[in-house]
Amino acid sequence: MFRYLLRRLLGAFFVVVGITTFSFFMIRIAPGGPFDSEKMPPPEIMRNLEKKYHLDEPLMLQYARYAKDVLVHFDFGPSFRYPERSVNEFIDLGFPVTLRLAIYSMIIAVLIGISSGLIAALYQNSRWDYSAMAFAMLGVSIPDFVLGPLFQLIFGLKLHWLPIAGWDGANFYVLPSLTLGSMYAASIARLTRGGMLEITRQDFIRTARAKGLSERVVILRHMLKGGLLPVVTYLGPAAAFMMGGSMVVEKIFDVPGLGRHFVNSALNRDYTMTLGLTIFFSAIIVLFNLIVDIAYTFLDPRVKYE
Amino acid sequence: MMALLTVNNLCTTFSTPEGVVRAVDGVSFSLERGEALGVVGESGSGKSVTVMSLMRLIATPPGRIESGEAIFEGRDLLKLPEANLRSIRGDEIAMIFQDPLTSLNPFLTVKRQLTEVLETHRRMSPKKALTESIHMLELVGIPSPAKRINDYPHEFSGGMRQRVMIAMALLCRPKLLIADEPTTALDVTIQAQILELIADLRHEFGTTVILITHNLGIVAEVCDHVAVMYAGKIAEYGKMGEIFVRPRHPYTQGLLRSLPRLDEKRAARLESIVGQPPDLTLLPTGCAFHPRCEVKSEHCLREFPSAVRFGDHHYAHCWHAEDRS
């Protein structure tokens, strides 16, 4: 187990190195630069700026410098757009907000998703099943940039129950979390239903019934663990994508998280910012996948890592 | 003496896209205490569905028990409220299934799966249930049971897994043990051990047994009565000796002829029954066996044969049963 962990961490490191390299050159291929604007600054200033950020050096040298800073010192460098602040500072400030949004969204997604999936599976082909799956279908197909404004309109402007934007306390968290969570809730509901129905058909459930166990024990003890495995597999990447992919929701609800910096930096060609956030989020995705794989060994005794 | 189990006119159907299939069609038999009944037949002959119907373990839908009764010690299993039936399952009637790998829960330890039976039916404390379970594992021949009980099913070999299954079924000392092809998924040497174990435990506990198999050799080893099923109906029923020595139904005769024999010269070609088991959605008229039968007459195409009796216990559903012996 320990050796497995070590190997996976080493693998994860190389994945991050690969992503660093790839995105470094990708963003340089994109036309334009961080200091381009409608009115170009005088060439002398441009030269000075490029010198300051080492943009005048050969690309390979820049890459080596950047890779060393990131991988050895965990330093993503200064933002090109906001010269007085570093990318690390942005992460320090923005990530807790993004993380909080992701956690609340995940709680909503798991609670709604698993319970409606369970109801749908246990009352298969009943009206409960159909309505839960209809909602799941809606949740999957309505994009967050439609759902978000819809919530703002209904709960904010019409009913005046909740603030429509900002991030100043508990009641500000509700709508963004609901918007971000509902999409994942829908997927989790469908996975739960599928997983549970798959388990219901297994021989060992017939055995459990033949043993005269109560339906409650059959479901809670014999079905749940296996039935929720697909959900666990999904949860890792979902958690990571929630953090990395909340930019739309953050933009709609004006949440001061990392997501909006991600979008803006890409548009502004703020090289270090885009790169830094890409690497940061990919590291999180890799990490969560690893966590899921390890969680698997606790859930499914047949899975063992050597 | 009152029979332990009397089944009358059991009918179970399944709705399929091709129409309603009568998987069990009017099965009746009765089982004395201590008896071991072998139910034989090809795949799809309705053997498993018969016993699953008795335990009401048929998935409904698509399955449905249409009619019949199954009187177990004065109670009709088919009409009992679910809660009462649940207290019989695993306690008075226990089951062993074909494939012990898929029939044991891979996510739970053997300990959990054994003790829960005693905790449910005997209201035993976890500690007492554990002692009892370890004792039972020892009885079915699992080495160092106190240690192995903490393992998961996949950590056992196929034969050991089936022993675990048997131990689980016997925990409450059931009056009736239903074994649904208990050795089909095992290799031949292990098969023999498991059969021997079932036979031993049967005598030790005086358990009544229904053994489902497609292997007549297995029946000969364990059972004293045989029911031969074909297309959802019992074709022939009788004492083991009678069936083997004087089979009356052409299907039984065909089955016996297709067994390899030790006393024949080696070059002899193994016989088989011509044709295929019938498609249950398109059953032949009259006696369902007639397309494969060597002795059929016009009568067989028109009407299902009524039982022809030979002595108290032996009967065959064949219009020509008396012509042949």
Coordinates of N, CA and C in Angstrom, one line a residue, chain A residues 111-252:
Chain A
L111 N -26.3 15.0 -1.1 CA -27.6 14.8 -0.4 C -28.8 14.6 -1.3
I112 N -28.9 15.5 -2.2 CA -30.0 15.4 -3.2 C -29.8 14.2 -4.1
G113 N -28.6 14.1 -4.6 CA -28.4 13.1 -5.6 C -28.6 11.7 -5.1
I114 N -27.9 11.4 -4.0 CA -28.0 10.0 -3.5 C -29.4 9.7 -3.0
S115 N -30.1 10.6 -2.3 CA -31.4 10.3 -1.8 C -32.4 10.1 -2.9
S116 N -32.4 11.0 -3.9 CA -33.3 10.8 -5.0 C -33.0 9.6 -5.9
G117 N -31.7 9.3 -6.0 CA -31.3 8.1 -6.7 C -31.8 6.8 -6.0
L118 N -31.6 6.8 -4.7 CA -32.1 5.7 -3.9 C -33.6 5.5 -4.1
I119 N -34.3 6.6 -3.9 CA -35.8 6.5 -4.0 C -36.2 5.9 -5.4
A120 N -35.5 6.5 -6.4 CA -35.8 6.0 -7.8 C -35.5 4.5 -8.0
A121 N -34.4 4.1 -7.4 CA -34.0 2.7 -7.6 C -35.0 1.8 -6.8
L122 N -35.3 2.2 -5.5 CA -36.1 1.3 -4.7 C -37.5 1.2 -5.1
Y123 N -38.0 2.3 -5.8 CA -39.4 2.3 -6.3 C -39.3 2.4 -7.8
Q124 N -38.5 1.4 -8.4 CA -38.3 1.5 -9.8 C -39.6 1.5 -10.6
N125 N -39.6 2.3 -11.6 CA -40.8 2.4 -12.5 C -42.1 2.9 -11.8
S126 N -41.9 3.5 -10.6 CA -43.1 4.1 -10.0 C -43.1 5.6 -10.4
R127 N -44.1 6.3 -9.9 CA -44.1 7.8 -10.2 C -42.9 8.5 -9.5
W128 N -42.4 7.9 -8.4 CA -41.3 8.5 -7.7 C -40.0 8.4 -8.6
D129 N -39.9 7.2 -9.1 CA -38.7 7.0 -10.0 C -38.8 8.0 -11.2
Y130 N -40.0 8.0 -11.9 CA -40.1 8.9 -13.0 C -39.8 10.3 -12.7
S131 N -40.4 10.8 -11.6 CA -40.2 12.2 -11.3 C -38.8 12.5 -10.9
A132 N -38.1 11.6 -10.1 CA -36.7 11.9 -9.8 C -35.9 11.9 -11.0
M133 N -36.1 11.0 -11.9 CA -35.3 10.9 -13.1 C -35.6 12.1 -14.1
A134 N -36.9 12.5 -14.1 CA -37.2 13.7 -14.9 C -36.4 14.9 -14.4
F135 N -36.4 15.1 -13.1 CA -35.6 16.2 -12.5 C -34.1 16.0 -12.8
A136 N -33.6 14.8 -12.7 CA -32.2 14.6 -13.0 C -31.9 15.0 -14.4
M137 N -32.8 14.6 -15.3 CA -32.7 14.9 -16.7 C -32.6 16.4 -16.9
L138 N -33.5 17.1 -16.3 CA -33.5 18.6 -16.3 C -32.2 19.1 -15.8
G139 N -31.8 18.6 -14.6 CA -30.6 19.1 -14.0 C -29.4 18.9 -14.9
V140 N -29.3 17.8 -15.6 CA -28.2 17.6 -16.5 C -28.2 18.5 -17.7
S141 N -29.4 18.7 -18.2 CA -29.5 19.4 -19.5 C -29.5 21.0 -19.3
I142 N -30.0 21.5 -18.2 CA -30.0 22.9 -18.0 C -28.6 23.4 -17.6
P143 N -28.0 24.2 -18.5 CA -26.6 24.7 -18.1 C -26.7 25.7 -16.9
D144 N -25.6 25.8 -16.2 CA -25.5 26.7 -15.1 C -25.7 28.2 -15.4
F145 N -25.4 28.5 -16.6 CA -25.6 30.0 -17.0 C -27.1 30.3 -17.2
V146 N -27.9 29.2 -17.3 CA -29.3 29.5 -17.4 C -30.0 29.3 -16.0
L147 N -29.5 28.3 -15.3 CA -30.1 28.0 -14.0 C -29.8 29.1 -13.0
G148 N -28.5 29.7 -13.0 CA -28.1 30.7 -12.1 C -29.0 32.0 -12.2
P149 N -29.1 32.6 -13.4 CA -30.0 33.7 -13.5 C -31.4 33.4 -13.2
L150 N -31.9 32.2 -13.5 CA -33.2 31.8 -13.1 C -33.4 31.8 -11.6
F151 N -32.5 31.3 -10.9 CA -32.6 31.3 -9.4 C -32.5 32.8 -8.9
Q152 N -31.6 33.6 -9.5 CA -31.6 35.0 -9.1 C -32.9 35.7 -9.3
L153 N -33.5 35.4 -10.5 CA -34.8 36.0 -10.8 C -35.9 35.6 -9.8
I154 N -36.0 34.3 -9.5 CA -37.1 33.8 -8.7 C -36.8 34.1 -7.2
F155 N -35.7 33.6 -6.7 CA -35.4 33.8 -5.2 C -34.9 35.1 -4.8
G156 N -34.3 35.8 -5.8 CA -33.7 37.1 -5.5 C -34.7 38.3 -5.8
L157 N -35.1 38.4 -7.0 CA -35.8 39.5 -7.5 C -37.3 39.4 -7.2
K158 N -37.9 38.2 -7.4 CA -39.3 38.0 -7.2 C -39.7 37.8 -5.7
L159 N -39.0 36.8 -5.1 CA -39.4 36.5 -3.7 C -38.6 37.2 -2.7
H160 N -37.5 37.8 -3.0 CA -36.7 38.6 -2.1 C -36.2 37.7 -0.9
W161 N -36.1 36.4 -1.1 CA -35.6 35.5 -0.1 C -34.1 35.6 0.1
L162 N -33.4 35.7 -1.0 CA -31.9 35.6 -0.9 C -31.3 36.7 -1.8
P163 N -30.1 37.1 -1.4 CA -29.4 38.1 -2.2 C -29.0 37.5 -3.5
I164 N -28.9 38.3 -4.6 CA -28.7 37.8 -5.9 C -27.2 37.6 -6.2
A165 N -26.4 38.4 -5.5 CA -24.9 38.3 -5.7 C -24.1 38.7 -4.5
G166 N -22.8 38.4 -4.6 CA -22.0 38.8 -3.5 C -21.6 37.6 -2.6
W167 N -20.8 37.8 -1.6 CA -20.2 36.7 -0.8 C -20.0 37.2 0.6
D168 N -21.1 37.5 1.3 CA -20.9 38.2 2.6 C -21.5 37.4 3.7
G169 N -21.8 36.2 3.6 CA -22.4 35.4 4.7 C -23.2 34.3 4.2
A170 N -23.8 33.5 5.2 CA -24.4 32.3 4.8 C -25.5 32.4 3.8
N171 N -26.4 33.4 3.8 CA -27.4 33.5 2.9 C -26.9 33.8 1.5
F172 N -25.7 34.3 1.4 CA -25.1 34.6 0.1 C -24.6 33.3 -0.6
Y173 N -24.4 32.3 0.2 CA -23.8 31.0 -0.3 C -24.9 30.2 -1.0
V174 N -26.1 30.4 -0.6 CA -27.2 29.4 -1.0 C -27.3 29.3 -2.5
L175 N -27.6 30.4 -3.2 CA -27.9 30.3 -4.6 C -26.7 29.8 -5.4
P176 N -25.5 30.3 -5.2 CA -24.4 29.8 -6.0 C -24.2 28.3 -5.8
S177 N -24.3 27.8 -4.5 CA -24.1 26.4 -4.2 C -25.1 25.6 -4.8
L178 N -26.4 26.1 -4.8 CA -27.5 25.3 -5.4 C -27.3 25.2 -6.9
T179 N -26.9 26.3 -7.5 CA -26.7 26.3 -9.0 C -25.6 25.3 -9.3
L180 N -24.4 25.4 -8.7 CA -23.3 24.6 -9.0 C -23.6 23.1 -8.6
G181 N -24.3 22.9 -7.5 CA -24.6 21.6 -7.0 C -25.6 20.8 -7.8
S182 N -26.6 21.5 -8.3 CA -27.7 20.8 -8.9 C -27.3 20.0 -10.1
M183 N -26.3 20.5 -10.9 CA -25.9 19.7 -12.1 C -25.3 18.4 -11.6
Y184 N -24.5 18.5 -10.6 CA -23.8 17.3 -10.1 C -24.8 16.4 -9.4
A185 N -25.8 17.0 -8.7 CA -26.8 16.2 -8.0 C -27.5 15.3 -9.1
A186 N -27.8 15.9 -10.2 CA -28.5 15.1 -11.3 C -27.7 13.9 -11.7
S187 N -26.4 14.1 -11.9 CA -25.5 13.0 -12.3 C -25.4 12.0 -11.2
I188 N -25.3 12.4 -10.0 CA -25.2 11.5 -8.9 C -26.4 10.7 -8.7
A189 N -27.6 11.3 -8.9 CA -28.9 10.6 -8.8 C -28.9 9.5 -9.9
R190 N -28.5 9.8 -11.1 CA -28.6 8.8 -12.1 C -27.6 7.7 -11.8
L191 N -26.4 8.0 -11.3 CA -25.4 7.0 -11.0 C -25.9 6.1 -9.9
T192 N -26.5 6.7 -8.8 CA -27.0 6.0 -7.7 C -28.0 5.0 -8.1
R193 N -29.0 5.5 -8.9 CA -30.1 4.6 -9.4 C -29.5 3.4 -10.2
G194 N -28.6 3.8 -11.1 CA -28.0 2.7 -11.9 C -27.2 1.7 -11.1
G195 N -26.4 2.2 -10.1 CA -25.6 1.3 -9.3 C -26.5 0.4 -8.4
M196 N -27.5 1.0 -7.9 CA -28.4 0.2 -7.0 C -29.2 -0.8 -7.8
L197 N -29.7 -0.4 -8.9 CA -30.4 -1.4 -9.8 C -29.5 -2.6 -10.2
E198 N -28.3 -2.2 -10.5 CA -27.3 -3.3 -10.8 C -27.1 -4.2 -9.7
I199 N -27.0 -3.7 -8.5 CA -26.8 -4.6 -7.3 C -28.0 -5.4 -7.0
T200 N -29.2 -4.8 -7.2 CA -30.4 -5.5 -6.9 C -30.5 -6.9 -7.7
R201 N -29.9 -6.8 -8.9 CA -29.9 -8.0 -9.8 C -28.9 -9.1 -9.4
Q202 N -28.0 -8.8 -8.4 CA -26.9 -9.7 -8.1 C -27.4 -10.9 -7.4
D203 N -26.7 -12.0 -7.5 CA -27.1 -13.2 -6.8 C -27.1 -13.1 -5.3
F204 N -26.1 -12.3 -4.8 CA -26.0 -12.3 -3.4 C -27.1 -11.5 -2.7
I205 N -27.8 -10.7 -3.4 CA -29.0 -10.1 -2.9 C -30.1 -11.1 -2.7
R206 N -30.2 -12.0 -3.7 CA -31.2 -13.1 -3.6 C -30.8 -13.9 -2.4
T207 N -29.5 -14.2 -2.2 CA -29.1 -14.9 -1.0 C -29.5 -14.2 0.3
A208 N -29.3 -12.9 0.3 CA -29.6 -12.2 1.5 C -31.1 -12.3 1.8
R209 N -32.0 -12.3 0.8 CA -33.4 -12.4 1.0 C -33.7 -13.8 1.4
A210 N -33.0 -14.8 0.8 CA -33.3 -16.2 1.2 C -32.9 -16.5 2.6
K211 N -32.0 -15.6 3.2 CA -31.7 -15.8 4.6 C -32.7 -15.2 5.5
G212 N -33.7 -14.6 5.0 CA -34.8 -14.1 5.8 C -34.5 -12.7 6.4
L213 N -33.5 -12.0 5.9 CA -33.2 -10.7 6.4 C -34.3 -9.7 6.1
S214 N -34.4 -8.7 7.0 CA -35.5 -7.7 6.7 C -35.0 -6.8 5.5
E215 N -36.0 -6.2 4.9 CA -35.7 -5.4 3.7 C -34.7 -4.3 4.0
R216 N -34.9 -3.8 5.2 CA -34.0 -2.7 5.7 C -32.5 -3.1 5.7
V217 N -32.3 -4.3 6.3 CA -30.9 -4.8 6.4 C -30.4 -5.2 5.0
V218 N -31.3 -5.7 4.1 CA -30.8 -6.1 2.8 C -30.4 -4.8 2.0
I219 N -31.1 -3.7 2.2 CA -30.7 -2.5 1.5 C -29.5 -1.8 2.1
L220 N -29.6 -1.6 3.4 CA -28.5 -0.8 4.1 C -27.2 -1.6 4.1
R221 N -27.3 -2.9 4.4 CA -26.0 -3.7 4.6 C -25.5 -4.3 3.3
H222 N -26.5 -4.9 2.6 CA -26.0 -5.7 1.5 C -26.0 -4.9 0.1
M223 N -26.8 -3.8 0.0 CA -26.8 -3.2 -1.3 C -26.0 -1.9 -1.4
L224 N -26.1 -1.1 -0.3 CA -25.6 0.3 -0.3 C -24.1 0.4 -0.7
K225 N -23.3 -0.4 -0.1 CA -21.9 -0.3 -0.3 C -21.5 -0.5 -1.8
G226 N -22.0 -1.6 -2.3 CA -21.7 -1.9 -3.7 C -22.4 -0.9 -4.7
G227 N -23.6 -0.6 -4.3 CA -24.5 0.3 -5.2 C -23.9 1.7 -5.3
L228 N -23.2 2.1 -4.3 CA -22.7 3.5 -4.4 C -21.3 3.6 -4.9
L229 N -20.7 2.5 -5.3 CA -19.3 2.5 -5.8 C -19.2 3.4 -7.0
P230 N -20.1 3.3 -8.0 CA -20.0 4.2 -9.2 C -20.1 5.7 -8.8
V231 N -20.8 6.0 -7.7 CA -20.9 7.4 -7.3 C -19.6 7.9 -6.7
V232 N -18.9 7.0 -6.0 CA -17.6 7.3 -5.4 C -16.6 7.6 -6.5
T233 N -16.6 6.7 -7.5 CA -15.7 6.9 -8.7 C -15.9 8.3 -9.3
Y234 N -17.2 8.7 -9.4 CA -17.6 10.0 -10.0 C -17.2 11.1 -9.1
L235 N -17.3 10.9 -7.8 CA -17.1 12.0 -6.8 C -15.8 12.7 -6.9
G236 N -14.7 11.9 -7.1 CA -13.4 12.5 -7.1 C -13.2 13.6 -8.2
P237 N -13.3 13.1 -9.5 CA -13.3 14.1 -10.6 C -14.3 15.2 -10.4
A238 N -15.5 14.9 -9.9 CA -16.6 15.9 -9.8 C -16.1 17.0 -8.8
A239 N -15.5 16.5 -7.7 CA -15.0 17.5 -6.7 C -14.0 18.4 -7.3
A240 N -13.1 17.8 -8.1 CA -12.0 18.6 -8.7 C -12.6 19.6 -9.7
F241 N -13.5 19.1 -10.5 CA -14.1 20.0 -11.6 C -15.0 21.1 -10.9
M242 N -15.6 20.8 -9.8 CA -16.3 21.8 -9.1 C -15.5 23.0 -8.7
M243 N -14.2 22.7 -8.3 CA -13.3 23.7 -7.9 C -12.8 24.4 -9.1
G244 N -12.4 23.6 -10.2 CA -11.8 24.3 -11.3 C -12.9 24.8 -12.3
G245 N -14.1 24.3 -12.2 CA -15.0 24.7 -13.2 C -16.2 25.6 -12.7
S246 N -15.9 26.3 -11.6 CA -17.0 27.1 -11.0 C -17.0 28.5 -11.6
M247 N -16.1 28.7 -12.6 CA -16.0 30.1 -13.1 C -17.3 30.7 -13.5
V248 N -18.1 30.0 -14.2 CA -19.4 30.5 -14.7 C -20.3 31.0 -13.5
V249 N -20.4 30.1 -12.5 CA -21.2 30.4 -11.3 C -20.6 31.6 -10.6
E250 N -19.3 31.6 -10.5 CA -18.6 32.7 -9.7 C -18.9 34.0 -10.5
K251 N -18.9 33.9 -11.8 CA -19.1 35.2 -12.6 C -20.5 35.6 -12.4
I252 N -21.5 34.7 -12.5 CA -22.9 35.1 -12.4 C -23.2 35.7 -11.0

